[in-house]
Amino acid sequence: MRKKAMSLPSVELKQGMVTSLEIESGVVKGINYKGDERTILAPLTIVCDGSFSGLRGLINLPKVTKHGHCVGLLLKNCQAMDPGYVYALLDQRVGIYPIGMGEYRVLIGFPGKVPSTSNGDMAHFLKTSIAPEIPPELYGAFMAAVEEGQVKVAPMHSMPAVPCSSTPGAILLGDALNVRHPASGNRRRHERGYE
Ligand SMILES: Cc1cc2nc3c(=O)[nH]c(=O)nc-3n(C[C@H](O)[C@H](O)[C@H](O)COP(=O)(O)OP(=O)(O)OC[C@H]3O[C@@H](n4cnc5c(N)ncnc54)[C@H](O)[C@@H]3O)c2cc1C
């Protein structure tokens, strides 16, 4: 989207780290950022700084609460028996769903502490506690993903998405506004006819 926007003649690109929103009398008037200029004013500010948004808190929205972590792996070059379905294993703590041709995402929910990815605890946990539950046709790809060490850890948040009409002048987009559980995204893909 950034590349596409940059290609348009009507778009002037300035890049920098936004430090705060410029707010006057409860109305968002623009942003302050670290770069060549310090403030940019605009009739509308679009806030889209991702799920770790530091700017969301400046707008009058319900607070984000953390509910543990989610560990993700990408399985490549494999095919499940029922490619159109989401697998839920270990009392729904583990979800496996297709994300492309021969590619599956494994997501593991952790309500508490996550094993360390740097000292080998995570790999040991995945091989001993999760691997035995993986469907046989995905087992090899799962072990390969663990060996490659491509394990991503992300916090799980509850972030209610409500219109931010109490702070005019800004809208939130993307993960800064709301993050859905991946299983619901997968369902929407199937409703659109993805196979
Ligand atoms: C493990 C995992 C698997 C996923 N799989 C899928 C999938 O299969 N399909 C799917 O549709 N989605 C998937 N998602 C979700 C998807 O990645 C996000 O929904 C999407 O990236 C959100 O886009 P965004 O632009 O809102 O935020 P981001 O992609 O997080 O982008 C935010 C941007 O804002 C920048 N930024 C942050 N703070 C500032 C600041 N102060 N000033 C300036 N810039 C700033 C960041 O550098 C970043 O470039 C997955 C997510 C995870 C964690």
mmCIF file of C-alpha atoms and ligand atoms in Angstrom:
data_model
loop_
_atom_site.group_PDB
_atom_site.id
_atom_site.type_symbol
_atom_site.label_atom_id
_atom_site.label_comp_id
_atom_site.label_asym_id
_atom_site.label_seq_id
_atom_site.Cartn_x
_atom_site.Cartn_y
_atom_site.Cartn_z
ATOM 1 C CA MET A 1 0.000 0.000 0.000
ATOM 2 C CA ARG A 2 2.915 2.321 0.798
ATOM 3 C CA LYS A 3 4.509 1.616 -2.620
ATOM 4 C CA LYS A 4 1.177 2.174 -4.360
ATOM 5 C CA ALA A 5 0.603 5.479 -2.537
ATOM 6 C CA MET A 6 4.154 6.639 -3.388
ATOM 7 C CA SER A 7 3.519 6.031 -7.091
ATOM 8 C CA LEU A 8 0.633 8.531 -7.211
ATOM 9 C CA PRO A 9 1.521 12.073 -8.400
ATOM 10 C CA SER A 10 -0.935 13.588 -5.914
ATOM 11 C CA VAL A 11 0.927 12.063 -2.945
ATOM 12 C CA GLU A 12 3.888 13.745 -1.256
ATOM 13 C CA LEU A 13 5.759 11.274 0.960
ATOM 14 C CA LYS A 14 7.422 12.305 4.218
ATOM 15 C CA GLN A 15 8.683 9.599 6.562
ATOM 16 C CA GLY A 16 9.453 9.826 10.258
ATOM 17 C CA MET A 17 8.644 8.435 13.699
ATOM 18 C CA VAL A 18 5.394 9.967 14.961
ATOM 19 C CA THR A 19 5.835 10.962 18.588
ATOM 20 C CA SER A 20 2.375 12.376 19.342
ATOM 21 C CA LEU A 21 -0.860 13.659 17.880
ATOM 22 C CA GLU A 22 -1.415 17.406 17.726
ATOM 23 C CA ILE A 23 -4.681 17.842 19.666
ATOM 24 C CA GLU A 24 -6.432 21.176 20.225
ATOM 25 C CA SER A 25 -9.607 21.421 22.295
ATOM 26 C CA GLY A 26 -10.231 17.658 21.892
ATOM 27 C CA VAL A 27 -9.838 17.766 18.086
ATOM 28 C CA VAL A 28 -6.921 15.985 16.338
ATOM 29 C CA LYS A 29 -5.260 18.571 14.088
ATOM 30 C CA GLY A 30 -2.244 16.569 12.886
ATOM 31 C CA ILE A 31 0.934 14.870 14.073
ATOM 32 C CA ASN A 32 4.305 15.631 15.621
ATOM 33 C CA TYR A 33 7.161 13.528 14.354
ATOM 34 C CA LYS A 34 10.934 13.149 14.416
ATOM 35 C CA GLY A 35 12.304 14.195 11.044
ATOM 36 C CA ASP A 36 13.007 17.280 8.994
ATOM 37 C CA GLU A 37 9.698 18.909 9.997
ATOM 38 C CA ARG A 38 8.259 18.564 13.465
ATOM 39 C CA THR A 39 4.509 19.068 12.894
ATOM 40 C CA ILE A 40 2.138 18.366 10.033
ATOM 41 C CA LEU A 41 -1.441 19.627 10.249
ATOM 42 C CA ALA A 42 -4.319 18.107 8.276
ATOM 43 C CA PRO A 43 -8.137 18.059 8.299
ATOM 44 C CA LEU A 44 -7.972 14.271 8.786
ATOM 45 C CA THR A 45 -5.262 12.179 10.465
ATOM 46 C CA ILE A 46 -5.247 8.439 9.769
ATOM 47 C CA VAL A 47 -3.647 6.489 12.613
ATOM 48 C CA CYS A 48 -2.389 3.062 11.462
ATOM 49 C CA ASP A 49 0.653 2.242 13.618
ATOM 50 C CA GLY A 50 -0.139 -1.440 14.143
ATOM 51 C CA SER A 51 -1.152 -3.612 17.076
ATOM 52 C CA PHE A 52 1.469 -2.070 19.400
ATOM 53 C CA SER A 53 -0.014 1.350 18.652
ATOM 54 C CA GLY A 54 1.335 4.055 20.897
ATOM 55 C CA LEU A 55 -1.043 6.602 19.361
ATOM 56 C CA ARG A 56 -4.289 4.711 20.005
ATOM 57 C CA GLY A 57 -4.018 5.627 23.695
ATOM 58 C CA LEU A 58 -4.111 9.335 22.783
ATOM 59 C CA ILE A 59 -7.562 8.903 21.229
ATOM 60 C CA ASN A 60 -10.550 8.313 23.430
ATOM 61 C CA LEU A 61 -10.867 4.519 22.954
ATOM 62 C CA PRO A 62 -11.317 1.626 25.402
ATOM 63 C CA LYS A 63 -8.008 0.464 26.896
ATOM 64 C CA VAL A 64 -6.174 -2.528 25.415
ATOM 65 C CA THR A 65 -5.789 -5.503 27.758
ATOM 66 C CA LYS A 66 -3.257 -8.303 27.271
ATOM 67 C CA HIS A 67 -4.294 -11.984 27.500
ATOM 68 C CA GLY A 68 -1.057 -13.934 27.180
ATOM 69 C CA HIS A 69 0.775 -14.682 23.951
ATOM 70 C CA CYS A 70 0.388 -16.431 20.643
ATOM 71 C CA VAL A 71 3.218 -18.457 19.038
ATOM 72 C CA GLY A 72 3.121 -18.820 15.252
ATOM 73 C CA LEU A 73 4.895 -21.139 12.798
ATOM 74 C CA LEU A 74 4.632 -21.364 9.020
ATOM 75 C CA LEU A 75 4.403 -24.877 7.528
ATOM 76 C CA LYS A 76 5.582 -25.052 3.911
ATOM 77 C CA ASN A 77 5.128 -27.565 1.078
ATOM 78 C CA CYS A 78 2.456 -29.641 2.768
ATOM 79 C CA GLN A 79 -1.196 -30.549 2.345
ATOM 80 C CA ALA A 80 -3.737 -31.391 5.047
ATOM 81 C CA MET A 81 -6.376 -34.090 4.516
ATOM 82 C CA ASP A 82 -9.167 -31.484 4.668
ATOM 83 C CA PRO A 83 -7.631 -28.333 3.175
ATOM 84 C CA GLY A 84 -10.797 -26.270 3.660
ATOM 85 C CA TYR A 85 -10.886 -26.659 7.441
ATOM 86 C CA VAL A 86 -9.223 -25.208 10.525
ATOM 87 C CA TYR A 87 -7.747 -27.783 12.891
ATOM 88 C CA ALA A 88 -8.200 -27.093 16.591
ATOM 89 C CA LEU A 89 -6.002 -29.289 18.792
ATOM 90 C CA LEU A 90 -5.281 -29.701 22.477
ATOM 91 C CA ASP A 91 -8.560 -28.291 23.723
ATOM 92 C CA GLN A 92 -8.466 -25.493 21.099
ATOM 93 C CA ARG A 93 -5.112 -24.185 22.328
ATOM 94 C CA VAL A 94 -3.540 -24.938 18.919
ATOM 95 C CA GLY A 95 -5.060 -23.839 15.615
ATOM 96 C CA ILE A 96 -3.853 -24.877 12.147
ATOM 97 C CA TYR A 97 -5.274 -23.224 9.047
ATOM 98 C CA PRO A 98 -4.338 -22.858 5.363
ATOM 99 C CA ILE A 99 -2.883 -19.510 4.257
ATOM 100 C CA GLY A 100 -1.878 -20.347 0.679
ATOM 101 C CA MET A 101 -1.038 -23.150 -1.750
ATOM 102 C CA GLY A 102 0.655 -25.825 0.387
ATOM 103 C CA GLU A 103 1.174 -23.418 3.291
ATOM 104 C CA TYR A 104 -0.354 -23.628 6.757
ATOM 105 C CA ARG A 105 -0.135 -21.404 9.827
ATOM 106 C CA VAL A 106 0.133 -23.039 13.255
ATOM 107 C CA LEU A 107 -0.882 -20.793 16.149
ATOM 108 C CA ILE A 108 -0.448 -21.826 19.767
ATOM 109 C CA GLY A 109 -2.074 -19.864 22.561
ATOM 110 C CA PHE A 110 -0.155 -19.277 25.811
ATOM 111 C CA PRO A 111 -2.151 -17.790 28.678
ATOM 112 C CA GLY A 112 1.015 -17.604 30.823
ATOM 113 C CA LYS A 113 4.779 -17.520 30.332
ATOM 114 C CA VAL A 114 6.143 -18.375 26.879
ATOM 115 C CA PRO A 115 9.185 -20.709 26.707
ATOM 116 C CA SER A 116 12.341 -18.883 25.582
ATOM 117 C CA THR A 117 13.062 -18.990 21.833
ATOM 118 C CA SER A 118 16.760 -18.179 22.388
ATOM 119 C CA ASN A 119 17.842 -20.966 24.791
ATOM 120 C CA GLY A 120 16.116 -23.917 23.050
ATOM 121 C CA ASP A 121 13.186 -24.204 25.504
ATOM 122 C CA MET A 122 10.656 -23.281 22.810
ATOM 123 C CA ALA A 123 11.979 -25.862 20.313
ATOM 124 C CA HIS A 124 11.956 -28.526 23.049
ATOM 125 C CA PHE A 125 8.378 -27.620 24.026
ATOM 126 C CA LEU A 126 7.174 -27.694 20.398
ATOM 127 C CA LYS A 127 8.801 -31.073 19.721
ATOM 128 C CA THR A 128 7.655 -32.797 22.907
ATOM 129 C CA SER A 129 4.261 -31.223 23.729
ATOM 130 C CA ILE A 130 2.826 -30.039 20.399
ATOM 131 C CA ALA A 131 4.356 -32.275 17.684
ATOM 132 C CA PRO A 132 2.629 -35.498 18.907
ATOM 133 C CA GLU A 133 -0.757 -33.776 18.360
ATOM 134 C CA ILE A 134 -0.015 -32.524 14.830
ATOM 135 C CA PRO A 135 -1.929 -34.408 12.065
ATOM 136 C CA PRO A 136 0.476 -36.983 10.484
ATOM 137 C CA GLU A 137 0.385 -35.377 7.014
ATOM 138 C CA LEU A 138 1.637 -32.054 8.485
ATOM 139 C CA TYR A 139 4.113 -33.564 10.964
ATOM 140 C CA GLY A 140 7.214 -33.378 8.727
ATOM 141 C CA ALA A 141 6.560 -29.740 7.777
ATOM 142 C CA PHE A 142 5.977 -28.888 11.443
ATOM 143 C CA MET A 143 9.301 -30.417 12.545
ATOM 144 C CA ALA A 144 11.076 -28.654 9.646
ATOM 145 C CA ALA A 145 9.611 -25.296 10.760
ATOM 146 C CA VAL A 146 10.790 -25.929 14.347
ATOM 147 C CA GLU A 147 14.292 -26.844 13.100
ATOM 148 C CA GLU A 148 14.432 -23.677 10.955
ATOM 149 C CA GLY A 149 13.626 -21.678 14.094
ATOM 150 C CA GLN A 150 11.074 -19.499 12.319
ATOM 151 C CA VAL A 151 8.940 -19.143 15.448
ATOM 152 C CA LYS A 152 7.114 -15.821 15.947
ATOM 153 C CA VAL A 153 5.762 -14.729 19.328
ATOM 154 C CA ALA A 154 3.014 -12.088 19.441
ATOM 155 C CA PRO A 155 0.964 -10.747 22.376
ATOM 156 C CA MET A 156 -2.770 -11.503 22.417
ATOM 157 C CA HIS A 157 -4.849 -8.424 23.081
ATOM 158 C CA SER A 158 -8.433 -7.595 23.683
ATOM 159 C CA MET A 159 -8.919 -4.266 21.893
ATOM 160 C CA PRO A 160 -12.580 -3.363 21.437
ATOM 161 C CA ALA A 161 -13.139 -1.498 18.145
ATOM 162 C CA VAL A 162 -15.556 1.372 18.567
ATOM 163 C CA PRO A 163 -16.012 4.508 16.461
ATOM 164 C CA CYS A 164 -13.706 7.225 17.847
ATOM 165 C CA SER A 165 -16.278 9.964 17.333
ATOM 166 C CA SER A 166 -15.404 11.445 20.736
ATOM 167 C CA THR A 167 -12.060 12.600 19.262
ATOM 168 C CA PRO A 168 -12.833 14.234 15.902
ATOM 169 C CA GLY A 169 -10.139 14.760 13.272
ATOM 170 C CA ALA A 170 -8.684 11.244 13.350
ATOM 171 C CA ILE A 171 -9.586 7.719 12.337
ATOM 172 C CA LEU A 172 -7.818 4.495 13.242
ATOM 173 C CA LEU A 173 -7.209 1.791 10.656
ATOM 174 C CA GLY A 174 -5.832 -1.754 10.693
ATOM 175 C CA ASP A 175 -4.359 -3.422 13.750
ATOM 176 C CA ALA A 176 -4.241 -0.113 15.641
ATOM 177 C CA LEU A 177 -8.048 -0.196 15.705
ATOM 178 C CA ASN A 178 -8.766 -3.869 16.138
ATOM 179 C CA VAL A 179 -7.149 -7.298 15.820
ATOM 180 C CA ARG A 180 -9.205 -10.415 15.130
ATOM 181 C CA HIS A 181 -8.264 -13.968 15.920
ATOM 182 C CA PRO A 182 -6.729 -15.500 12.763
ATOM 183 C CA ALA A 183 -9.319 -18.308 12.715
ATOM 184 C CA SER A 184 -12.031 -15.726 12.003
ATOM 185 C CA GLY A 185 -9.921 -14.251 9.163
ATOM 186 C CA ASN A 186 -9.593 -17.733 7.696
ATOM 187 C CA ARG A 187 -13.349 -18.164 7.752
ATOM 188 C CA ARG A 188 -13.818 -14.907 5.849
ATOM 189 C CA ARG A 189 -11.337 -16.125 3.194
ATOM 190 C CA HIS A 190 -13.424 -19.256 2.693
ATOM 191 C CA GLU A 191 -16.601 -17.194 2.453
ATOM 192 C CA ARG A 192 -14.874 -15.352 -0.420
ATOM 193 C CA GLY A 193 -14.214 -18.689 -2.162
ATOM 194 C CA TYR A 194 -10.485 -19.159 -1.317
ATOM 195 C CA GLU A 195 -9.366 -22.792 -1.571
HETATM 196 C C1 LIG B 1 1.977 -14.491 13.214
HETATM 197 C C2 LIG B 1 1.017 -13.629 12.410
HETATM 198 C C3 LIG B 1 0.410 -14.151 11.278
HETATM 199 C C4 LIG B 1 -0.472 -13.387 10.503
HETATM 200 N N1 LIG B 1 -1.035 -13.949 9.395
HETATM 201 C C5 LIG B 1 -1.894 -13.243 8.645
HETATM 202 C C6 LIG B 1 -2.494 -13.796 7.465
HETATM 203 O O1 LIG B 1 -2.217 -14.937 7.094
HETATM 204 N N2 LIG B 1 -3.366 -13.029 6.761
HETATM 205 C C7 LIG B 1 -3.672 -11.743 7.141
HETATM 206 O O2 LIG B 1 -4.469 -11.074 6.462
HETATM 207 N N3 LIG B 1 -3.126 -11.191 8.253
HETATM 208 C C8 LIG B 1 -2.254 -11.892 9.010
HETATM 209 N N4 LIG B 1 -1.706 -11.344 10.131
HETATM 210 C C9 LIG B 1 -2.125 -9.975 10.524
HETATM 211 C C10 LIG B 1 -1.471 -8.905 9.670
HETATM 212 O O3 LIG B 1 -0.061 -9.026 9.710
HETATM 213 C C11 LIG B 1 -1.900 -7.533 10.235
HETATM 214 O O4 LIG B 1 -3.326 -7.496 10.362
HETATM 215 C C12 LIG B 1 -1.471 -6.385 9.344
HETATM 216 O O5 LIG B 1 -0.076 -6.380 9.161
HETATM 217 C C13 LIG B 1 -1.886 -5.052 9.992
HETATM 218 O O6 LIG B 1 -1.470 -3.982 9.183
HETATM 219 P P1 LIG B 1 -1.320 -2.557 9.799
HETATM 220 O O7 LIG B 1 -0.854 -1.684 8.665
HETATM 221 O O8 LIG B 1 -2.530 -2.140 10.549
HETATM 222 O O9 LIG B 1 -0.156 -2.664 10.901
HETATM 223 P P2 LIG B 1 1.375 -3.091 10.695
HETATM 224 O O10 LIG B 1 1.546 -4.043 9.578
HETATM 225 O O11 LIG B 1 1.855 -3.486 12.067
HETATM 226 O O12 LIG B 1 2.079 -1.718 10.252
HETATM 227 C C14 LIG B 1 2.216 -0.635 11.146
HETATM 228 C C15 LIG B 1 3.338 0.256 10.610
HETATM 229 O O13 LIG B 1 3.394 1.459 11.392
HETATM 230 C C16 LIG B 1 4.774 1.725 11.685
HETATM 231 N N5 LIG B 1 4.788 2.510 12.936
HETATM 232 C C17 LIG B 1 4.511 2.072 14.193
HETATM 233 N N6 LIG B 1 4.618 3.084 15.069
HETATM 234 C C18 LIG B 1 4.945 4.194 14.337
HETATM 235 C C19 LIG B 1 5.198 5.561 14.672
HETATM 236 N N7 LIG B 1 5.117 6.001 15.934
HETATM 237 N N8 LIG B 1 5.536 6.420 13.678
HETATM 238 C C20 LIG B 1 5.626 5.991 12.394
HETATM 239 N N9 LIG B 1 5.397 4.708 12.000
HETATM 240 C C21 LIG B 1 5.066 3.829 12.979
HETATM 241 C C22 LIG B 1 5.426 0.362 11.812
HETATM 242 O O14 LIG B 1 6.826 0.468 11.592
HETATM 243 C C23 LIG B 1 4.727 -0.407 10.681
HETATM 244 O O15 LIG B 1 5.377 -0.202 9.431
HETATM 245 C C24 LIG B 1 -0.781 -12.055 10.897
HETATM 246 C C25 LIG B 1 -0.161 -11.502 12.034
HETATM 247 C C26 LIG B 1 0.728 -12.275 12.786
HETATM 248 C C27 LIG B 1 1.394 -11.652 13.999
#
